[in-house]
Amino acid sequence: MIHTSSTHSTSTFVSRTLCRYADTIFKYITLIAGLIILFILTAVTVFLLIQAAPAMVGDKNQTVWAIRSLSGGRTIHFWTYVGPLIFGTILTSFLALVCALFIALGVALFITQYAPRPLAFILSHVIDLLAAVPSVIFGLWGGLVLVPSTYPFWKWMNTYFGWIPLFSGQASNPPRTVATVSLVLTIMILPIICSMARDIFQQTPVLLKEAALGLGATQWEMIKLAVLPFGKKGVISAAMLGLGRALGETMAVLMILSPGDLYSWKLLVASQNQTIAANIAAQFPESDSAGVSVLIATGLVLFVITFLVNIAAHHLTGNAIHTKQKNNIRHPLCINKQFIRCSETD
Amino acid sequence: MNQHHSQHLLRMILSCLIIFFTLSSAGCGQNLGNNIPSISLPKKQKDAVALSGNYSGAGASSQQSAIQTWIVGFNELQPAVNLSYDPSGSGAGVATFLNGANVWAGSDIPLNNEQLRNSETICHGHTAFDLPDYAAPIAITYNLSSYGLNAKHLHLTAQVIAEIFNGTITNWDSPQIKALNPSIASQLPDLSITPVWRSDKSGTTKNFEEYLAAAAPHDWTKTSSENWSYQAGQGAKGTSGVIQTVLQAEGTIGYADAAQVTSGLGIVAVHVGTNYVLPTDIATSNALSQSTILPSTTGRVIVSLPHTTTVANTYPIDLVSYAIACPVYTNNSKAEFVKQWLTYIDSVEGQDAAHMTSGSVPLSHNIRTKVMETIQSIRVVAS
């Protein structure tokens, strides 16, 4: 008995001393974690700058030859080489984002607001599973299954909606086009956006929802007034995360898209656009040092684009945080006001 | 207290299990590694200097399956040598060779001037040489299966091939194609042609474009490079991507290493002299023996293929891939390894072994004689 009590007292002593330092230790651990992120980011930037330097400021002649070889003799200037790549990257990712955002919001709202519990449970898990599928699998599936099987659909779109510039031209067969790639990218980024949006919508305070319903709002009005404004910030950051994945997606694009270097909006025609990431993956293995340097310079451009997108997202969500805090402070009033406005317009 | 104990016990059991599985699976790996040599065929004795150690190469993926065969064959002669080849691509392979990470490199194109200059550091003041070690025909393959034309071997001239691939001829029932194929002219469909090309940098593209530029200079005016010069049709990554794209839709036509072309796809017979030639082993062999070797004072053996030949049964569209190494070493065993390795892969048995497994065509006698001369000149100098 004495023995146990003595160990007990030692252990409490140890734990008390630990407790005293635990805060400080933990603080430094988090500090180190934060610094590691900064260090990695700096290291990547420095690497990109050093490796891209020969293409930017080095021997002009070598760079010209490298770009001529990379572009199949179509251009010798860096910006005319990378320009269409930037266009292609942004075109495919934004198309994917627009499609994915609407579907993801729909699914998330269905799961959190409409679906019966067992169905919501199953759906949630299926979405989380989808998020875990590696991109090369989506690439394989897209290239082997989706490409041959979607041609009739694209052909139909082309025949009946060909007057819209996006669907003009002659639909390519096999459809290794921006349209098919965007479709696969949509499926790839859908789970991320969806599961984040679902988690956020689930957090909507019950008080808000019940207040809305209690004041006579329909389910849709309740969603419009309580759930969506509450989740706005989270949905934007979810969308940006999805956009980030789409911008940098390599394997799926590489395996599906037939590349081209045009500023073209024809989604159903092959060999129009190419993305930066897929271009690097396709050209890197056979490139010599000058070629690699040019490719890394295009990588630097992608890095900057992603950075800008993130800053924009931060800006948007930053604003959203402020409005949310204000909302939180004057919750009941705000809701009331909105309902007053709502009923007035009705 | 009791619960605490049982948790403790559970944790101990779990960690023991984890350790057990890790160890046993590591053991599995080792067993596997040890078993491989015992599978290999009985050793042949040769009067070569015994070698040992690890040697690695990297480069062209076209050579990969041939090199795997050669590694097995070489290990029969030198069982203590550990060989590896990374099919990372010609450019990446040459880069690792030039910075000294690999003993030799495989490349679909000979070294350029800048690479030669850079090789002086690794080759102790001399320039590296390229020796052909792998040759294979490039087939032009098409998909017109539902029109029953895949087994018919379409007849095409260099000029028509160039016009199809640069986007001038856009339909399968064009008069030019019909004129060359009178027996199946009525079967040629009113279907648009989709040329399929490599979207990644590739030696196959360069060799194919070199043929078109030489045999149809009026229609193929772009300088040949490893990246496809025109944009008609569709690009696909790698040989497998090209084959897959051709398979996925009718009306497609592409070029690929003949050994990789899936059975069932059509293969074009190319106009040579007065006849139409298929990419057979014999026709490729004939092309290799008609090829000339560019003069070199540094032991380089660069093959110039007879793209415009008119000799019967010669297939003019071929890929020749090279092994790149140094003429001078300071390390005795490295020099001896390179000598023996290159001698083996360019020997008759090495070339025949690759022919059996990878579908390559054995190099001709005239090329091999030149290669052996260079290999004999490899020497060791004091550092």
XYZ file of C-alpha atoms in Angstrom, chain A residues 62 66 68-74 143-145 147-148 170 172-176 254-262 270-271 281-290, chain B residues 60-61 88-93 108 112 114-115 192 194 197 199-203 222 225-237 241 244-245 248-250 252:
82
model
C 20.251 27.645 -75.869
C 15.159 24.377 -76.220
C 11.962 25.391 -80.515
C 12.457 21.719 -79.701
C 9.770 21.675 -76.965
C 7.159 23.325 -79.170
C 7.920 21.215 -82.248
C 9.326 24.292 -84.003
C 6.204 26.428 -83.549
C -8.741 7.369 -70.681
C -9.961 3.799 -71.076
C -13.671 4.033 -70.285
C -13.113 8.643 -73.611
C -14.613 5.984 -75.893
C -16.127 19.145 -85.521
C -13.277 14.734 -82.276
C -13.352 10.980 -82.097
C -11.921 9.608 -79.799
C -12.878 12.635 -77.676
C -9.519 13.228 -76.000
C -1.673 13.585 -69.341
C -3.514 10.346 -69.953
C -6.617 11.841 -71.527
C -5.920 15.138 -73.259
C -4.575 15.372 -76.784
C -2.442 18.516 -76.430
C -2.275 21.623 -78.570
C -0.959 25.151 -78.175
C -3.855 27.363 -79.201
C -8.901 17.632 -79.786
C -5.386 19.134 -79.889
C 5.266 15.499 -67.230
C 5.173 14.768 -70.964
C 8.347 16.650 -71.885
C 10.580 16.196 -68.863
C 11.982 12.670 -69.391
C 13.484 13.305 -72.821
C 14.586 16.896 -72.235
C 18.183 18.055 -71.995
C 19.332 20.597 -69.384
C 18.185 23.693 -71.305
C 15.637 5.589 -73.564
C 12.554 3.595 -72.674
C 13.747 7.461 -67.519
C 13.998 8.756 -71.087
C 16.888 9.666 -73.384
C 17.412 13.207 -72.126
C 17.255 12.287 -68.446
C 19.500 9.260 -69.049
C 17.277 7.377 -79.161
C 24.520 16.888 -79.618
C 26.763 20.690 -76.208
C 26.439 17.231 -74.659
C -12.372 11.688 -91.693
C -7.466 11.284 -87.430
C 1.032 11.276 -82.824
C 2.453 14.048 -77.332
C 5.617 13.428 -75.295
C 9.153 13.957 -76.535
C 10.166 10.833 -78.367
C 12.901 9.330 -80.515
C 9.288 21.216 -90.939
C 12.460 17.079 -83.857
C 11.458 14.852 -80.971
C 8.242 16.811 -80.654
C 5.590 16.393 -83.336
C 5.631 19.316 -85.782
C 2.004 19.436 -86.917
C -1.261 19.670 -85.013
C -3.730 17.835 -87.223
C -5.331 14.916 -85.390
C -4.572 13.924 -81.821
C -1.563 13.492 -79.568
C -1.191 10.695 -77.042
C 1.424 9.942 -74.421
C -1.137 5.922 -75.573
C -4.833 2.949 -77.260
C -6.054 6.034 -79.138
C -10.543 3.701 -79.457
C -11.941 5.125 -82.678
C -12.163 4.245 -86.330
C -7.333 6.852 -86.833
